[in-house]
Structures are given as C-alpha cells and as structure tokens.
PDB file of C-alpha atoms in Angstrom:
ATOM      1  CA  LEU A   1     117.695  -9.348 -38.470  1.00  0.00           C
ATOM      2  CA  ASN A   2     114.424 -10.138 -36.738  1.00  0.00           C
ATOM      3  CA  ARG A   3     112.683  -9.534 -40.076  1.00  0.00           C
ATOM      4  CA  PHE A   4     114.440 -12.608 -41.501  1.00  0.00           C
ATOM      5  CA  THR A   5     114.885 -14.956 -38.528  1.00  0.00           C
ATOM      6  CA  PRO A   6     112.149 -16.678 -36.495  1.00  0.00           C
ATOM      7  CA  MET A   7     111.499 -16.065 -32.795  1.00  0.00           C
ATOM      8  CA  ASN A   8     113.712 -12.916 -32.788  1.00  0.00           C
ATOM      9  CA  ALA A   9     116.781 -15.180 -32.823  1.00  0.00           C
ATOM     10  CA  GLY A  10     118.797 -12.910 -35.101  1.00  0.00           C
ATOM     11  CA  GLY A  11     118.234  -9.816 -32.993  1.00  0.00           C
ATOM     12  CA  MET A  12     119.103 -11.628 -29.777  1.00  0.00           C
ATOM     13  CA  ALA A  13     122.346 -12.980 -31.271  1.00  0.00           C
ATOM     14  CA  MET A  14     123.313  -9.551 -32.560  1.00  0.00           C
ATOM     15  CA  ARG A  15     122.648  -7.852 -29.197  1.00  0.00           C
ATOM     16  CA  ILE A  16     124.811 -10.437 -27.457  1.00  0.00           C
ATOM     17  CA  ARG A  17     127.589  -9.869 -29.997  1.00  0.00           C
ATOM     18  CA  TYR A  18     127.258  -6.098 -29.571  1.00  0.00           C
ATOM     19  CA  LEU A  19     127.707  -6.403 -25.814  1.00  0.00           C
ATOM     20  CA  GLN A  20     130.704  -8.683 -26.331  1.00  0.00           C
ATOM     21  CA  LYS A  21     132.323  -6.170 -28.678  1.00  0.00           C
ATOM     22  CA  GLY A  22     131.805  -3.568 -25.959  1.00  0.00           C
ATOM     23  CA  GLY A  23     133.835  -5.630 -23.500  1.00  0.00           C
ATOM     24  CA  THR A  24     131.057  -7.549 -21.734  1.00  0.00           C
ATOM     25  CA  ASP A  25     131.771 -11.163 -20.847  1.00  0.00           C
ATOM     26  CA  ALA A  26     129.945 -13.609 -23.141  1.00  0.00           C
ATOM     27  CA  THR A  27     128.152 -15.328 -20.243  1.00  0.00           C
ATOM     28  CA  VAL A  28     127.011 -12.016 -18.770  1.00  0.00           C
ATOM     29  CA  ALA A  29     125.870 -10.759 -22.189  1.00  0.00           C
ATOM     30  CA  THR A  30     123.853 -13.923 -22.810  1.00  0.00           C
ATOM     31  CA  ALA A  31     122.285 -13.747 -19.351  1.00  0.00           C
ATOM     32  CA  ALA A  32     121.411 -10.066 -19.868  1.00  0.00           C
ATOM     33  CA  ILE A  33     119.599 -10.703 -23.153  1.00  0.00           C
ATOM     34  CA  GLY A  34     117.900 -13.778 -21.677  1.00  0.00           C
ATOM     35  CA  LEU A  35     116.761 -11.717 -18.697  1.00  0.00           C
ATOM     36  CA  THR A  36     115.336  -9.053 -21.002  1.00  0.00           C
ATOM     37  CA  SER A  37     113.401 -11.718 -22.903  1.00  0.00           C
ATOM     38  CA  ALA A  38     112.101 -13.182 -19.654  1.00  0.00           C
ATOM     39  CA  ALA A  39     110.938  -9.741 -18.491  1.00  0.00           C
ATOM     40  CA  SER A  40     109.194  -9.285 -21.836  1.00  0.00           C
ATOM     41  CA  GLY A  41     107.383 -12.588 -21.317  1.00  0.00           C
ATOM     42  CA  VAL A  42     106.287 -11.585 -17.815  1.00  0.00           C
ATOM     43  CA  MET A  43     104.925  -8.253 -19.059  1.00  0.00           C
ATOM     44  CA  GLN A  44     103.162 -10.055 -21.917  1.00  0.00           C
ATOM     45  CA  VAL A  45     101.229 -12.118 -19.363  1.00  0.00           C
ATOM     46  CA  VAL A  46     100.504  -9.049 -17.204  1.00  0.00           C
ATOM     47  CA  PHE A  47      99.198  -6.993 -20.144  1.00  0.00           C
ATOM     48  CA  PHE A  48      97.205  -9.923 -21.497  1.00  0.00           C
ATOM     49  CA  ALA A  49      95.474 -10.444 -18.151  1.00  0.00           C
ATOM     50  CA  PHE A  50      94.911  -6.714 -17.594  1.00  0.00           C
ATOM     51  CA  PHE A  51      93.356  -5.908 -20.970  1.00  0.00           C
ATOM     52  CA  VAL A  52      91.357  -9.107 -21.426  1.00  0.00           C
ATOM     53  CA  LEU A  53      89.925  -9.112 -17.887  1.00  0.00           C
ATOM     54  CA  LEU A  54      89.117  -5.396 -17.973  1.00  0.00           C
ATOM     55  CA  SER A  55      87.581  -5.754 -21.427  1.00  0.00           C
ATOM     56  CA  ASN A  56      85.413  -8.691 -20.371  1.00  0.00           C
ATOM     57  CA  SER A  57      84.168  -6.735 -17.353  1.00  0.00           C
ATOM     58  CA  ASP A  58      82.629  -4.181 -19.750  1.00  0.00           C
ATOM     59  CA  PRO A  59      79.264  -5.194 -21.248  1.00  0.00           C
ATOM     60  CA  ARG A  60      80.150  -3.146 -24.367  1.00  0.00           C
ATOM     61  CA  SER A  61      83.459  -4.981 -24.732  1.00  0.00           C
ATOM     62  CA  GLY A  62      84.819  -5.570 -28.221  1.00  0.00           C
ATOM     63  CA  MET A  63      85.793  -9.049 -27.029  1.00  0.00           C
ATOM     64  CA  ASP A  64      82.139  -9.981 -26.596  1.00  0.00           C
ATOM     65  CA  LEU A  65      81.474 -11.241 -30.078  1.00  0.00           C
ATOM     66  CA  ASP A  66      78.102 -12.833 -29.477  1.00  0.00           C
ATOM     67  CA  GLU A  67      74.857 -11.429 -28.149  1.00  0.00           C
ATOM     68  CA  GLY A  68      75.112 -13.548 -25.041  1.00  0.00           C
ATOM     69  CA  GLY A  69      78.004 -11.424 -23.808  1.00  0.00           C
ATOM     70  CA  GLY A  70      80.677 -14.128 -23.574  1.00  0.00           C
ATOM     71  CA  THR A  71      84.064 -14.125 -25.214  1.00  0.00           C
ATOM     72  CA  ASP A  72      83.950 -15.686 -28.667  1.00  0.00           C
ATOM     73  CA  PHE A  73      84.958 -19.310 -28.159  1.00  0.00           C
ATOM     74  CA  SER A  74      86.581 -19.448 -31.604  1.00  0.00           C
ATOM     75  CA  ILE A  75      89.425 -17.232 -30.329  1.00  0.00           C
ATOM     76  CA  VAL A  76      90.152 -19.752 -27.606  1.00  0.00           C
ATOM     77  CA  LEU A  77      90.055 -22.580 -30.163  1.00  0.00           C
ATOM     78  CA  VAL A  78      92.505 -20.794 -32.470  1.00  0.00           C
ATOM     79  CA  PHE A  79      94.935 -20.212 -29.607  1.00  0.00           C
ATOM     80  CA  ALA A  80      94.623 -23.798 -28.354  1.00  0.00           C
ATOM     81  CA  GLY A  81      95.051 -25.182 -31.872  1.00  0.00           C
ATOM     82  CA  ALA A  82      98.170 -23.118 -32.585  1.00  0.00           C
ATOM     83  CA  PHE A  83      99.684 -24.107 -29.260  1.00  0.00           C
ATOM     84  CA  ALA A  84      98.892 -27.790 -29.850  1.00  0.00           C
ATOM     85  CA  VAL A  85     100.502 -27.727 -33.317  1.00  0.00           C
ATOM     86  CA  ALA A  86     103.675 -26.160 -31.897  1.00  0.00           C
ATOM     87  CA  VAL A  87     103.876 -28.720 -29.071  1.00  0.00           C
ATOM     88  CA  ILE A  88     103.310 -31.665 -31.433  1.00  0.00           C
ATOM     89  CA  ALA A  89     105.944 -30.387 -33.876  1.00  0.00           C
ATOM     90  CA  ILE A  90     108.503 -30.120 -31.067  1.00  0.00           C
ATOM     91  CA  ALA A  91     107.565 -33.490 -29.563  1.00  0.00           C
ATOM     92  CA  LEU A  92     107.945 -35.317 -32.900  1.00  0.00           C
ATOM     93  CA  THR A  93     111.374 -33.833 -33.634  1.00  0.00           C
ATOM     94  CA  PRO A  94     113.975 -35.420 -31.280  1.00  0.00           C
ATOM     95  CA  LYS A  95     116.769 -32.911 -31.920  1.00  0.00           C
ATOM     96  CA  LEU A  96     114.432 -29.936 -31.637  1.00  0.00           C
ATOM     97  CA  ARG A  97     112.837 -31.422 -28.509  1.00  0.00           C
ATOM     98  CA  GLN A  98     116.220 -31.926 -26.863  1.00  0.00           C
ATOM     99  CA  TRP A  99     117.334 -28.417 -27.811  1.00  0.00           C
ATOM    100  CA  VAL A 100     114.143 -26.885 -26.379  1.00  0.00           C
ATOM    101  CA  VAL A 101     114.464 -28.846 -23.137  1.00  0.00           C
ATOM    102  CA  ASP A 102     118.150 -27.948 -22.697  1.00  0.00           C
ATOM    103  CA  PHE A 103     117.507 -24.314 -23.616  1.00  0.00           C
ATOM    104  CA  LEU A 104     114.609 -23.939 -21.193  1.00  0.00           C
ATOM    105  CA  ARG A 105     116.489 -25.680 -18.395  1.00  0.00           C
ATOM    106  CA  SER A 106     119.606 -23.511 -18.722  1.00  0.00           C
ATOM    107  CA  THR A 107     117.611 -20.338 -19.300  1.00  0.00           C
ATOM    108  CA  PHE A 108     115.407 -20.809 -16.243  1.00  0.00           C
ATOM    109  CA  ALA A 109     118.496 -21.524 -14.127  1.00  0.00           C
ATOM    110  CA  LYS A 110     120.166 -18.312 -15.291  1.00  0.00           C
ATOM    111  CA  ILE A 111     117.010 -16.263 -14.928  1.00  0.00           C
ATOM    112  CA  ARG A 112     116.356 -17.564 -11.413  1.00  0.00           C
ATOM    113  CA  ASN A 113     119.854 -16.534 -10.384  1.00  0.00           C
ATOM    114  CA  ASP A 114     119.666 -13.151 -12.155  1.00  0.00           C
ATOM    115  CA  PHE A 115     116.258 -12.282 -10.724  1.00  0.00           C
ATOM    116  CA  GLY A 116     117.626 -13.103  -7.291  1.00  0.00           C
ATOM    117  CA  GLU A 117     120.377 -10.538  -7.852  1.00  0.00           C
ATOM    118  CA  LEU A 118     117.928  -7.956  -9.202  1.00  0.00           C
ATOM    119  CA  ALA A 119     115.551  -8.442  -6.289  1.00  0.00           C
ATOM    120  CA  ARG A 120     118.205  -6.813  -4.111  1.00  0.00           C
ATOM    121  CA  ARG A 121     118.346  -3.808  -6.492  1.00  0.00           C
ATOM    122  CA  PRO A 122     114.790  -2.431  -6.821  1.00  0.00           C
ATOM    123  CA  SER A 123     115.805   0.463  -9.094  1.00  0.00           C
ATOM    124  CA  LYS A 124     117.295  -1.929 -11.661  1.00  0.00           C
ATOM    125  CA  LEU A 125     114.241  -4.174 -11.394  1.00  0.00           C
ATOM    126  CA  ALA A 126     111.980  -1.178 -12.060  1.00  0.00           C
ATOM    127  CA  LEU A 127     114.042  -0.213 -15.115  1.00  0.00           C
ATOM    128  CA  LEU A 128     113.869  -3.757 -16.501  1.00  0.00           C
ATOM    129  CA  PHE A 129     110.105  -4.221 -16.180  1.00  0.00           C
ATOM    130  CA  GLY A 130     109.276  -0.554 -16.711  1.00  0.00           C
ATOM    131  CA  GLY A 131     111.116  -0.515 -20.031  1.00  0.00           C
ATOM    132  CA  GLN A 132     109.321  -3.636 -21.224  1.00  0.00           C
ATOM    133  CA  GLY A 133     105.981  -2.226 -20.050  1.00  0.00           C
ATOM    134  CA  VAL A 134     106.467   1.062 -21.922  1.00  0.00           C
ATOM    135  CA  SER A 135     107.479  -0.842 -25.052  1.00  0.00           C
ATOM    136  CA  LYS A 136     104.358  -3.031 -25.057  1.00  0.00           C
ATOM    137  CA  LEU A 137     102.038  -0.155 -24.157  1.00  0.00           C
ATOM    138  CA  SER A 138     103.484   1.925 -27.017  1.00  0.00           C
ATOM    139  CA  THR A 139     102.740  -0.913 -29.438  1.00  0.00           C
ATOM    140  CA  ILE A 140      99.128  -1.144 -28.226  1.00  0.00           C
ATOM    141  CA  VAL A 141      98.733   2.639 -28.543  1.00  0.00           C
ATOM    142  CA  ALA A 142     100.045   2.434 -32.129  1.00  0.00           C
ATOM    143  CA  PHE A 143      97.498  -0.294 -32.907  1.00  0.00           C
ATOM    144  CA  ALA A 144      94.658   1.744 -31.414  1.00  0.00           C
ATOM    145  CA  LEU A 145      95.677   4.876 -33.366  1.00  0.00           C
ATOM    146  CA  SER A 146      95.897   2.859 -36.590  1.00  0.00           C
ATOM    147  CA  CYS A 147      92.367   1.553 -36.031  1.00  0.00           C
ATOM    148  CA  TRP A 148      90.965   4.964 -35.146  1.00  0.00           C
ATOM    149  CA  ALA A 149      92.592   6.428 -38.278  1.00  0.00           C
ATOM    150  CA  PHE A 150      90.118   4.281 -40.250  1.00  0.00           C
ATOM    151  CA  ASP A 151      87.177   5.212 -37.996  1.00  0.00           C
ATOM    152  CA  ILE A 152      86.993   1.823 -36.275  1.00  0.00           C
ATOM    153  CA  ASP A 153      84.683   2.585 -33.369  1.00  0.00           C
ATOM    154  CA  VAL A 154      86.205   0.377 -30.689  1.00  0.00           C
ATOM    155  CA  GLY A 155      87.519   1.627 -27.333  1.00  0.00           C
ATOM    156  CA  PHE A 156      91.163   1.545 -26.236  1.00  0.00           C
ATOM    157  CA  ILE A 157      90.710  -1.213 -23.633  1.00  0.00           C
ATOM    158  CA  GLU A 158      88.922  -3.433 -26.139  1.00  0.00           C
ATOM    159  CA  LEU A 159      91.554  -2.800 -28.820  1.00  0.00           C
ATOM    160  CA  GLY A 160      94.261  -3.573 -26.273  1.00  0.00           C
ATOM    161  CA  ALA A 161      92.558  -6.860 -25.453  1.00  0.00           C
ATOM    162  CA  LEU A 162      92.144  -7.716 -29.135  1.00  0.00           C
ATOM    163  CA  TYR A 163      95.802  -6.993 -29.812  1.00  0.00           C
ATOM    164  CA  MET A 164      97.016  -9.096 -26.870  1.00  0.00           C
ATOM    165  CA  VAL A 165      94.851 -12.054 -27.926  1.00  0.00           C
ATOM    166  CA  ALA A 166      95.993 -11.830 -31.567  1.00  0.00           C
ATOM    167  CA  ASN A 167      99.647 -11.368 -30.628  1.00  0.00           C
ATOM    168  CA  THR A 168      99.562 -14.347 -28.267  1.00  0.00           C
ATOM    169  CA  VAL A 169      97.977 -16.583 -30.891  1.00  0.00           C
ATOM    170  CA  ALA A 170     100.391 -15.435 -33.618  1.00  0.00           C
ATOM    171  CA  SER A 171     103.442 -15.991 -31.396  1.00  0.00           C
ATOM    172  CA  ALA A 172     102.842 -19.749 -31.669  1.00  0.00           C
ATOM    173  CA  VAL A 173     103.620 -19.550 -35.403  1.00  0.00           C
ATOM    174  CA  PRO A 174     107.432 -19.548 -35.901  1.00  0.00           C
ATOM    175  CA  THR A 175     107.590 -17.188 -38.887  1.00  0.00           C
ATOM    176  CA  PRO A 176     110.187 -14.374 -38.891  1.00  0.00           C
ATOM    177  CA  GLY A 177     108.697 -11.528 -36.876  1.00  0.00           C
ATOM    178  CA  GLY A 178     105.326 -13.230 -36.994  1.00  0.00           C
ATOM    179  CA  VAL A 179     104.870 -11.996 -40.581  1.00  0.00           C
ATOM    180  CA  GLY A 180     101.598 -13.291 -41.970  1.00  0.00           C
ATOM    181  CA  ALA A 181     100.461 -14.792 -38.683  1.00  0.00           C
ATOM    182  CA  ILE A 182     100.124 -11.538 -36.732  1.00  0.00           C
ATOM    183  CA  GLU A 183      98.390  -9.770 -39.643  1.00  0.00           C
ATOM    184  CA  ALA A 184      95.885 -12.604 -40.055  1.00  0.00           C
ATOM    185  CA  ALA A 185      95.231 -12.797 -36.311  1.00  0.00           C
ATOM    186  CA  LEU A 186      94.682  -9.039 -35.981  1.00  0.00           C
ATOM    187  CA  VAL A 187      92.302  -8.989 -38.940  1.00  0.00           C
ATOM    188  CA  PHE A 188      90.459 -11.985 -37.487  1.00  0.00           C
ATOM    189  CA  VAL A 189      89.803 -10.325 -34.129  1.00  0.00           C
ATOM    190  CA  LEU A 190      88.791  -7.032 -35.752  1.00  0.00           C
ATOM    191  CA  LEU A 191      86.321  -8.839 -38.018  1.00  0.00           C
ATOM    192  CA  GLY A 192      84.817 -10.315 -34.874  1.00  0.00           C
ATOM    193  CA  THR A 193      83.891  -6.831 -33.652  1.00  0.00           C
ATOM    194  CA  GLY A 194      81.932  -6.092 -36.817  1.00  0.00           C
ATOM    195  CA  VAL A 195      84.646  -4.266 -38.781  1.00  0.00           C
ATOM    196  CA  ASP A 196      84.426  -4.900 -42.517  1.00  0.00           C
ATOM    197  CA  ASP A 197      87.188  -6.865 -44.208  1.00  0.00           C
ATOM    198  CA  ALA A 198      88.738  -3.999 -46.206  1.00  0.00           C
ATOM    199  CA  THR A 199      88.883  -1.620 -43.232  1.00  0.00           C
ATOM    200  CA  ALA A 200      90.359  -4.287 -40.946  1.00  0.00           C
ATOM    201  CA  TRP A 201      93.138  -5.066 -43.439  1.00  0.00           C
ATOM    202  CA  ALA A 202      93.861  -1.370 -44.023  1.00  0.00           C
ATOM    203  CA  ALA A 203      94.212  -0.657 -40.287  1.00  0.00           C
ATOM    204  CA  VAL A 204      96.383  -3.719 -39.679  1.00  0.00           C
ATOM    205  CA  LEU A 205      98.689  -3.020 -42.620  1.00  0.00           C
ATOM    206  CA  LEU A 206      99.115   0.603 -41.506  1.00  0.00           C
ATOM    207  CA  PHE A 207      99.930  -0.576 -37.981  1.00  0.00           C
ATOM    208  CA  ARG A 208     102.489  -3.121 -39.184  1.00  0.00           C
ATOM    209  CA  LEU A 209     104.062  -0.607 -41.562  1.00  0.00           C
ATOM    210  CA  ILE A 210     104.588   1.854 -38.710  1.00  0.00           C
ATOM    211  CA  ILE A 211     105.570  -0.507 -35.906  1.00  0.00           C
ATOM    212  CA  TYR A 212     107.389  -3.245 -37.834  1.00  0.00           C
ATOM    213  CA  TRP A 213     108.808  -2.082 -41.171  1.00  0.00           C
ATOM    214  CA  PHE A 214     109.472   1.639 -40.692  1.00  0.00           C
ATOM    215  CA  PRO A 215     111.913   1.137 -37.741  1.00  0.00           C
ATOM    216  CA  THR A 216     114.304  -0.690 -40.084  1.00  0.00           C
ATOM    217  CA  ILE A 217     115.180   2.684 -41.672  1.00  0.00           C
ATOM    218  CA  PRO A 218     116.515   4.495 -38.559  1.00  0.00           C
ATOM    219  CA  GLY A 219     117.773   1.102 -37.351  1.00  0.00           C
ATOM    220  CA  TYR A 220     119.916   0.672 -40.463  1.00  0.00           C
ATOM    221  CA  ALA A 221     121.211   4.230 -40.141  1.00  0.00           C
ATOM    222  CA  GLY A 222     122.089   3.596 -36.494  1.00  0.00           C
ATOM    223  CA  LEU A 223     123.915   0.363 -37.370  1.00  0.00           C
ATOM    224  CA  ARG A 224     125.965   2.141 -40.033  1.00  0.00           C
TER     225      ARG A 224
END
C-alpha cells in the first residue's frame, strides 16, 4: 500500500486495521502505530547527525564536494527549498493546514503520554528504538553494498551521510514511497562525489529494486 499512497499513509492504516482485527482497541492501535512513527523520526535525526557529523570530520569525506573541504552548499539549498515548498503548500491550503495542525497536536499529545509510559519500561523502550535503528542501518548497508557493486569508491560513513541527506531532502516531496524524489536525490549526491551519471543511476536503481520493490513479493505472499 505504501507504493501507492503518499507519506506511508496506506501502510499505517493497514497496520492499525490489522491490530484491530487482532482484538486491539482502536485507540491503542492508533497510538502504537503513531509511537512507532515517532521513534522512526527520532532515529532519523540521530542517524542523520551521526553520519553527517562523522563524515564532515574526515578530510576525505564524500560530503566534501569542493576543494575547500566544506559541505557542498547546494545540498543545503535543495533541502531548504523542498522544505519551503512543502510549508508554503500547507499554509496556502486552509483544510490541509487545519488537518496538519490538528494531527500534529493530537499526535504529540498521544506520544508524550506513551513515551511517559515507556520510560518506566526500559526493555520496551530499547525494543522500540533498537528495532527502528536496525531497520535504518540495514537500509544504509544495502545502499553501500549497491554502490560498491558498481565499484563506487566511497567509504561506508560517507555513503551513510549521502543517503541520510538524500533521504531527508526527498521526504519533503509527498510522492508515494518517495518514488522519483529519492532516486533523483541519491543520484544527485553521488554525482557530487565524482561518480559518473550512468554508474550513479545503476547503483541507485539496484538499491531501490532490492530495498523497495522486491519486498512486495514476500509481503504479498505473507498477506495472502
């Protein structure tokens, strides 16, 4: 469902329905999925900071796209531009703006309460964030392996930083599963490290085939 609905809305709705069918109260099911999404957002920030800061501390960093050694300012501009477009679109649409405000308000209230409960259960807290951490790290490993398969000579930390930057930028584009946006962003950051256009596209398409499209096959079998 996430392949056809923006912002993973379809998958979230289906997981809530699945929990309901299993006997979980609707409010609890919604809070559980919301909490999982919040944990994913927290780990996104943690991984972004870790990889980008560690990459920038290395003078050979793949994020250093100019001879002066600083991070390419165009990446920052792309991120800022995408974020600005999303904010303007929401601000100019009254119904969408109201929905976003109400959604964020209710979600933060639920998450604050749920995190308070989890704080008293460290093992559950570790499972929540540990699971999200393993998921994101696995995705970065898949991206690195896809790049190395095409002899892209960039280290793991740098590739992790490139992926986090591209993924963050692409997340501002509300296409289903980020299709189109994430591919373009990944190619863009790889081109910045000196990778030729054909190799960058080949590595990115292999990565997306493995991490995004292939899982629909066992997923469909599991649903059946």
